[in-house]
Short mmCIF file of C-alpha atoms and ligand atoms in Angstrom, two decimals:
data_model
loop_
_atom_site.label_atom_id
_atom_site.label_comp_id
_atom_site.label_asym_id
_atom_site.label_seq_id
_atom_site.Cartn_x
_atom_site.Cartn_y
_atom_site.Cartn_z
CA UNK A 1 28.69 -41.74 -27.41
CA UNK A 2 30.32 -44.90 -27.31
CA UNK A 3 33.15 -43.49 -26.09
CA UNK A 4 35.80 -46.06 -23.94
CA UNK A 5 38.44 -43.24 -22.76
CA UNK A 6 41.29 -44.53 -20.23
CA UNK A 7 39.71 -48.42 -20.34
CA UNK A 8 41.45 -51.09 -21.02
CA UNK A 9 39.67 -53.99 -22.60
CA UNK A 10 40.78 -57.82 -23.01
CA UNK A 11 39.46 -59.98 -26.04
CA UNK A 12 39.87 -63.54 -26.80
CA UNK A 13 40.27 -65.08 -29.93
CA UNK A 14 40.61 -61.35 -31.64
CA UNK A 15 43.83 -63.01 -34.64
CA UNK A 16 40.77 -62.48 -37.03
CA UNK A 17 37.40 -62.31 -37.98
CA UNK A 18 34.59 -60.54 -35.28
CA UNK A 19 36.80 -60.37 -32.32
CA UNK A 20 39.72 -58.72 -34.88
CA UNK A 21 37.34 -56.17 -35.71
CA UNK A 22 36.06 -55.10 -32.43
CA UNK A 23 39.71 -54.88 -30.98
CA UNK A 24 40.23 -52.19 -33.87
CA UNK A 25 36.78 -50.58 -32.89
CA UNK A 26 37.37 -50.55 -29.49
CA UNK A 27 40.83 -49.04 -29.90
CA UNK A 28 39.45 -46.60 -32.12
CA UNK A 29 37.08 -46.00 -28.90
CA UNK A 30 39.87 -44.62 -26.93
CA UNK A 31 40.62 -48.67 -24.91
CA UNK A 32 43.96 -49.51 -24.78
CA UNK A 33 43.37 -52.88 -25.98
CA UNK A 34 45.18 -56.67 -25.27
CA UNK A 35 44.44 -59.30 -28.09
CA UNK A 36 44.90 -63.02 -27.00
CA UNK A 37 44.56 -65.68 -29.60
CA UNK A 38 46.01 -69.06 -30.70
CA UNK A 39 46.98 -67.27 -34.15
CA UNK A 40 50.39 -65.68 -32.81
CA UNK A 41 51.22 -64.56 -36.23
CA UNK A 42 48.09 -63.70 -37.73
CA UNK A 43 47.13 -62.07 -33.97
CA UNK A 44 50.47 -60.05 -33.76
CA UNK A 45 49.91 -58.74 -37.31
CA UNK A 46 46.33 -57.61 -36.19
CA UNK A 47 47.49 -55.87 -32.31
CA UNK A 48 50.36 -54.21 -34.66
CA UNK A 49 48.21 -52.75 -37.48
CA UNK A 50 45.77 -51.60 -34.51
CA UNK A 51 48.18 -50.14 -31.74
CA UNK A 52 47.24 -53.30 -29.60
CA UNK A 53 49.19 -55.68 -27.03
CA UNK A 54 49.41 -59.41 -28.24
CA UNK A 55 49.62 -62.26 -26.02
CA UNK A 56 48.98 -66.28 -26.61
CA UNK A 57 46.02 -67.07 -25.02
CA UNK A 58 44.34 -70.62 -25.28
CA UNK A 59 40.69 -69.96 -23.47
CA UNK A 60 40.64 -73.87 -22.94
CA UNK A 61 43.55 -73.10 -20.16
CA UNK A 62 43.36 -71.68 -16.76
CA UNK A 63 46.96 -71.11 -16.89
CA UNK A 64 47.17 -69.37 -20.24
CA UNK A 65 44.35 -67.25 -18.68
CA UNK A 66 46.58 -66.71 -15.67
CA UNK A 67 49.17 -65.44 -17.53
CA UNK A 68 47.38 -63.35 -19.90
CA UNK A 69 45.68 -61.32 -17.61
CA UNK A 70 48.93 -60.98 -15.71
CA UNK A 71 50.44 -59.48 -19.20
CA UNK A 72 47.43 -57.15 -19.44
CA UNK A 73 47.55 -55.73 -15.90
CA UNK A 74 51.41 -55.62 -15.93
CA UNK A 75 51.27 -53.27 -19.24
CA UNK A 76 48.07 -51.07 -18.37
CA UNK A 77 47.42 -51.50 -14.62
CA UNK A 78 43.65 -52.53 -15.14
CA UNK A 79 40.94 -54.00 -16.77
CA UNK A 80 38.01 -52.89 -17.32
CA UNK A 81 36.10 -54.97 -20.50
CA UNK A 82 36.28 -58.55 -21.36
CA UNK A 83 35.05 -59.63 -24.26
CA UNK A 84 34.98 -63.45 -24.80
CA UNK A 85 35.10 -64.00 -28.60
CA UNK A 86 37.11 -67.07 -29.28
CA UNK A 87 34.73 -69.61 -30.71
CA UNK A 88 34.93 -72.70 -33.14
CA UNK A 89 31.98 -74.12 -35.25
CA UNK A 90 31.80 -77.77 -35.86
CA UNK A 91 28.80 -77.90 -38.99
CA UNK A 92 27.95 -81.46 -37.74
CA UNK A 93 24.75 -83.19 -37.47
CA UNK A 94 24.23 -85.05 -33.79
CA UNK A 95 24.74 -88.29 -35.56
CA UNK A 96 27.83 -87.25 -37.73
CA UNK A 97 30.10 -85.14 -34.69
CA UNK A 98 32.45 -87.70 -32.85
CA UNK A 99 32.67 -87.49 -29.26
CA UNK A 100 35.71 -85.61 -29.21
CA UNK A 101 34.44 -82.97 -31.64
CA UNK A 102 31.88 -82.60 -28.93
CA UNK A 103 34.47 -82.13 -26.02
CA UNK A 104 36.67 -79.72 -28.34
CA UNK A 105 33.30 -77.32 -28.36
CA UNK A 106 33.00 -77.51 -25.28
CA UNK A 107 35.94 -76.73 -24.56
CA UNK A 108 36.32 -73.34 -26.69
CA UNK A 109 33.26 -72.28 -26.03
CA UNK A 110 32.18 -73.43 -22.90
CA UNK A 111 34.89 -73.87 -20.49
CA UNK A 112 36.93 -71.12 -22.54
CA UNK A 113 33.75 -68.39 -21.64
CA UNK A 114 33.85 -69.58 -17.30
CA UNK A 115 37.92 -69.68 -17.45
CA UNK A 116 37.88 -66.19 -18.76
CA UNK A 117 35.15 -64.63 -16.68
CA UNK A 118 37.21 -66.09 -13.63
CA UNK A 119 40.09 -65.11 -14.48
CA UNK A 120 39.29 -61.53 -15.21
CA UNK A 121 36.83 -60.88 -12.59
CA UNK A 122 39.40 -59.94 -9.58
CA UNK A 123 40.24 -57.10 -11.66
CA UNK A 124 36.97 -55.84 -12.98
CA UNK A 125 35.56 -56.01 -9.87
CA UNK A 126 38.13 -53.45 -8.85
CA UNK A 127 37.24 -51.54 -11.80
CA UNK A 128 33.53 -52.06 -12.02
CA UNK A 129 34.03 -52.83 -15.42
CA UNK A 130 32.04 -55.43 -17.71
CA UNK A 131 32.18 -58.45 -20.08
CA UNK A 132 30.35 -59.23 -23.24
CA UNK A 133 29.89 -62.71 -24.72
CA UNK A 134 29.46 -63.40 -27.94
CA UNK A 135 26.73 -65.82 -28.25
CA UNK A 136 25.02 -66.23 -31.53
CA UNK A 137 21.50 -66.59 -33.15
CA UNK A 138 21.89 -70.20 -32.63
CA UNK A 139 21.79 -69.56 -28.82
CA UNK A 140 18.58 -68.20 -29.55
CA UNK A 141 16.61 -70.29 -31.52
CA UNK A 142 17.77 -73.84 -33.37
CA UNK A 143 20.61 -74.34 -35.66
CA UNK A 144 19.65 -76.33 -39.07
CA UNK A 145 23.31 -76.70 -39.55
CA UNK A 146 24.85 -77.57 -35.95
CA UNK A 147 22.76 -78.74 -33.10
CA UNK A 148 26.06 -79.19 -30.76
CA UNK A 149 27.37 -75.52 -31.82
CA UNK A 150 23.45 -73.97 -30.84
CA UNK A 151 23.75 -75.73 -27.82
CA UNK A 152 26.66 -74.10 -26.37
CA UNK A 153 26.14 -70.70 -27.88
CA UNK A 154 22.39 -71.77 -25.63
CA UNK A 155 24.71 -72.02 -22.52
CA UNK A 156 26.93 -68.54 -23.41
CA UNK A 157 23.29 -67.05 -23.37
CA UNK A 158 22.06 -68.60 -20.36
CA UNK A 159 25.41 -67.87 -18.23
CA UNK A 160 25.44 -64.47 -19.43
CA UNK A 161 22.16 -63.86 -17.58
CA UNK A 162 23.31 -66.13 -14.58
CA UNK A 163 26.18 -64.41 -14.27
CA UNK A 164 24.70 -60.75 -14.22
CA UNK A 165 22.42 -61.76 -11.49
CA UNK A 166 25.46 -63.11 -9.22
CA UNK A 167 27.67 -60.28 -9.62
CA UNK A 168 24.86 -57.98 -9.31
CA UNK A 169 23.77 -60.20 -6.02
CA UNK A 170 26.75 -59.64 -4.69
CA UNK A 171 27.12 -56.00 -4.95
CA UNK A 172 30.20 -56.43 -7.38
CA UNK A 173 28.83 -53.47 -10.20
CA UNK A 174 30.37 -56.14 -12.63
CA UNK A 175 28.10 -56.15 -15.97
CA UNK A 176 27.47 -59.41 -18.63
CA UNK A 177 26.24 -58.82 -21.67
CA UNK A 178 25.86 -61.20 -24.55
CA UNK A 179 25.71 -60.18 -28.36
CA UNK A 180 23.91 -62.43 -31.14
CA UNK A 181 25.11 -62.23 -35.02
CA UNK A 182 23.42 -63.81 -37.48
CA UNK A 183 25.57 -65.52 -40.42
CA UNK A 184 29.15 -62.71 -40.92
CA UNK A 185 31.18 -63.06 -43.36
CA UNK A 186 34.37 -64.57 -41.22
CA UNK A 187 36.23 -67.60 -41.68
CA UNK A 188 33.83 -68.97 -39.78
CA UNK A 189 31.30 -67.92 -41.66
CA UNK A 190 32.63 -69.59 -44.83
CA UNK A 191 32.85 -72.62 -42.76
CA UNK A 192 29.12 -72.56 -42.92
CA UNK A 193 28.42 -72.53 -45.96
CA UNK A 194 30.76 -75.05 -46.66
CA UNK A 195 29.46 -77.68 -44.06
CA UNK A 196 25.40 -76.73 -45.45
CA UNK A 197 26.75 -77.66 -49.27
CA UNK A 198 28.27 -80.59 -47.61
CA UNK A 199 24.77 -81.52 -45.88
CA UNK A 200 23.50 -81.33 -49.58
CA UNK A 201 26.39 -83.38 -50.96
CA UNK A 202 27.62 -80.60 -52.68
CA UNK A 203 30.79 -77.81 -52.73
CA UNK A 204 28.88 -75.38 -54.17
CA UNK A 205 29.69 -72.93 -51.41
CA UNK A 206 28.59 -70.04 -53.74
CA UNK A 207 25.11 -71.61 -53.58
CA UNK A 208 24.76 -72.16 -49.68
CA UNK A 209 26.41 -68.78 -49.69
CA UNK A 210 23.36 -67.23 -50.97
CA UNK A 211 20.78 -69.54 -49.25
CA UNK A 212 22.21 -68.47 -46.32
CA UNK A 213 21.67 -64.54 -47.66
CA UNK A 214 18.09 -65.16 -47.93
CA UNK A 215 17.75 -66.38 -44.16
CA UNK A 216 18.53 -62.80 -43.66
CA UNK A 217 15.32 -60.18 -43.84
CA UNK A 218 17.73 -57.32 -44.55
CA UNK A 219 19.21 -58.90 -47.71
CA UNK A 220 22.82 -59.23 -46.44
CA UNK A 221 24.99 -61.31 -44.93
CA UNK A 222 26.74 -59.54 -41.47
CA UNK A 223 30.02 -57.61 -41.57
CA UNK A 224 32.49 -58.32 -38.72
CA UNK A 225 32.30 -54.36 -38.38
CA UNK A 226 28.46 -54.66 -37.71
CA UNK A 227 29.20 -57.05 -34.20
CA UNK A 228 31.89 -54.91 -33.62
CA UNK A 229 30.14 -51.61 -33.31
CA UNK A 230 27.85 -53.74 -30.87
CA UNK A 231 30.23 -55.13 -28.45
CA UNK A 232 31.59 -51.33 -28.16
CA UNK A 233 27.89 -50.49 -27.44
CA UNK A 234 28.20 -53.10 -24.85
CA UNK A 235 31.04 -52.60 -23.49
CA UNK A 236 30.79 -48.73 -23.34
CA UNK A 237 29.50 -46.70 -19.93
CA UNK A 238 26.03 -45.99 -23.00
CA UNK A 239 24.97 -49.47 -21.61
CA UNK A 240 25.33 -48.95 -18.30
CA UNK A 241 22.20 -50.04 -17.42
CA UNK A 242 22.28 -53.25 -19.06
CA UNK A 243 22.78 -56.34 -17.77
CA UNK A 244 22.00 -60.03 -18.41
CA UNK A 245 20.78 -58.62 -21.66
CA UNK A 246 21.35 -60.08 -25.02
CA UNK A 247 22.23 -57.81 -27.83
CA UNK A 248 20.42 -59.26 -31.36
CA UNK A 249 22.54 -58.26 -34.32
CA UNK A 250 21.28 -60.25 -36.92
CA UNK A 251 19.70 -58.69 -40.20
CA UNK A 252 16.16 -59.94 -38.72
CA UNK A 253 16.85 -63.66 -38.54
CA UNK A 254 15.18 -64.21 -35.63
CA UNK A 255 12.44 -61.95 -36.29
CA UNK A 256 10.75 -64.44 -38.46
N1 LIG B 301 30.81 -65.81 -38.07
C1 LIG B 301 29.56 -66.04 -37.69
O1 LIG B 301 28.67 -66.24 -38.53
C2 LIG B 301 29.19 -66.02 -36.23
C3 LIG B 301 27.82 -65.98 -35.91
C4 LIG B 301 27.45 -65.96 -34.58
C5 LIG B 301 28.41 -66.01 -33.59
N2 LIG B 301 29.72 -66.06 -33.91
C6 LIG B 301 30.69 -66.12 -32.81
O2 LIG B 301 31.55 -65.02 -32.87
C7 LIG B 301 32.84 -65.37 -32.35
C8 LIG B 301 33.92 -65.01 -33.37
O3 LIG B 301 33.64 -65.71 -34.57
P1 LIG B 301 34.32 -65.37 -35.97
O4 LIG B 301 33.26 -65.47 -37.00
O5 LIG B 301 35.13 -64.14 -35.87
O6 LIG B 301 35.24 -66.67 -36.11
P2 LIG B 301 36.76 -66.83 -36.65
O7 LIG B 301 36.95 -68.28 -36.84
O8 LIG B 301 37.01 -65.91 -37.79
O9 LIG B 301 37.62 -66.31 -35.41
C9 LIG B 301 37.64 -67.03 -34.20
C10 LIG B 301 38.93 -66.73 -33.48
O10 LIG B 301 38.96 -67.51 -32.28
C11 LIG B 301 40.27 -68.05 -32.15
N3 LIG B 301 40.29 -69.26 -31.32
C12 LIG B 301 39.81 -70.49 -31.63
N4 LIG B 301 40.11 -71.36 -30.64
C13 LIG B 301 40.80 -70.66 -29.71
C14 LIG B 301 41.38 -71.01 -28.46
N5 LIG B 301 41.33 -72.26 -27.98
N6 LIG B 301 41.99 -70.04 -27.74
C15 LIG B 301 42.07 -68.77 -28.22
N7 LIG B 301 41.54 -68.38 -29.39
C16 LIG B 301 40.92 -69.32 -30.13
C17 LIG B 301 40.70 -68.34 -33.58
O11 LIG B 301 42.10 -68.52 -33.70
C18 LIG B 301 40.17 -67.11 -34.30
O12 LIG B 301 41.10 -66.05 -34.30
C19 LIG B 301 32.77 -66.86 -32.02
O13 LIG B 301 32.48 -67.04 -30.65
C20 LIG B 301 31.60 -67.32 -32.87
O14 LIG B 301 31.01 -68.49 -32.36
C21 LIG B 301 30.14 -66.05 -35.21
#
């Protein structure tokens, strides 16, 4: 089960956090895997520790994207999964963000999600491979924290599905997936609760920290390890028959 034998898979923004630990699972899967991040050190520590290939990658750049699926094919040949993880949170209300917070999240997780879907698609089309998108709960239903962040994750969600139907339109036996966390325990999840207590005019991250807990039937917050096990789901031939679907990993947030 779960098994990714003789693929090789492609992840953005895997340095740290969600995408770090579903490079490692995904290895650990049998991929040969290619990590491309802005983090060179932090991301070369992580493709060392895991057996992986490290390139600079900034998703905001259809060169870097260029060139970083010319390093994967170059040292493996093929691709055959694509998992667009790189993502920044902004914690802003729609008053507060500036204008070019706005166009920076956009630009990671926007145009960083269509660059990389271009760019790898020649190849997976030859491969009939797949790409999974890591969307969030706040593409799902409303953020309390960041109304600009939910509405992009809204578009990763929306493309996803958009984008299964084309490919599958046009005969290309290319699958999109998306997968939804709820709150992990990443640096970006500590960014949360540190831009809720600052919303309550507070640094009492250990408080939000726990408010955020109890938005979370199961009584947890995630573990980067419980997305990661997802996106191999995902990315393996066990989903084969999924497409434009969204994967909900999220401790029953959205269940209430
Ligand atoms: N942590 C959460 O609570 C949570 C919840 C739902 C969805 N997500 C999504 O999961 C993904 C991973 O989040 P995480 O929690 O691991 O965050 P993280 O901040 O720990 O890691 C994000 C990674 O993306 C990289 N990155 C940022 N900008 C980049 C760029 N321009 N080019 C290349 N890489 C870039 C960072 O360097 C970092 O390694 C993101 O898309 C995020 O929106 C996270």
């Amino acid at each position: 089960m779960n098994r990714l034998d003789n693929k090789v898979a492609f992840l953005s923004g895997a340095a740290r956090g969600i995408g770090g630990a579903a490079a490692k699972a995904i290895a650990e899967a049998g991929a040969k895997v290619v990590i491309g991040d802005v983090l060179d050190a932090v991301g070369a520590q992580t493709a060392k520790d895991i057996g992986a290939l490290y390139v600079h990658l900034d998703v905001t750049q259809e060169a870097s994207w260029a060139a970083a699926m010319d390093a994967t094919v170059k040292a493996h040949g093929r691709l055959d999964v694509l998992v667009n993880n790189a993502g920044i949170f902004n914690g802003k209300g729609v008053e507060d963000a500036t204008l070019d917070e706005w166009h920076r999240l956009v630009a990671v997780n926007l145009t960083g999600v269509v660059l990389g879907t271009r760019a790898a698609l020649p190849h997976l089309k030859k491969s009939k491979g797949n790409i999974v998108n890591l969307a969030s709960v706040a593409g799902l239903v409303g953020s309390q924290l960041d109304p600009l962040y939910s509405l992009t994750k809204g578009g990763v969600t929306t493309f996803t599905k958009s984008t299964a139907l084309e490919f599958g339109r046009k005969g290309y036996g290319v699958r999109v997936n998306s997968i939804h966390p709820g709150v992990i325990d990443t640096d970006m999840g500590q960014q949360t609760f540190a831009m809720r207590a600052q919303q309550l005019g507070s640094n009492d991250t250990e408080a939000t920290r726990k408010t955020s807990t109890t938005m979370h039937p199961i009584g947890r917050l995630g573990l980067a390890e419980d997305i990661a096990k997802g996106i191999v789901f995902l990315a393996s031939d066990d989903a084969s028959f999924m497409t434009g679907a969204g994967l909900v990993v999220d401790g029953g947030y959205t269940a209430q």
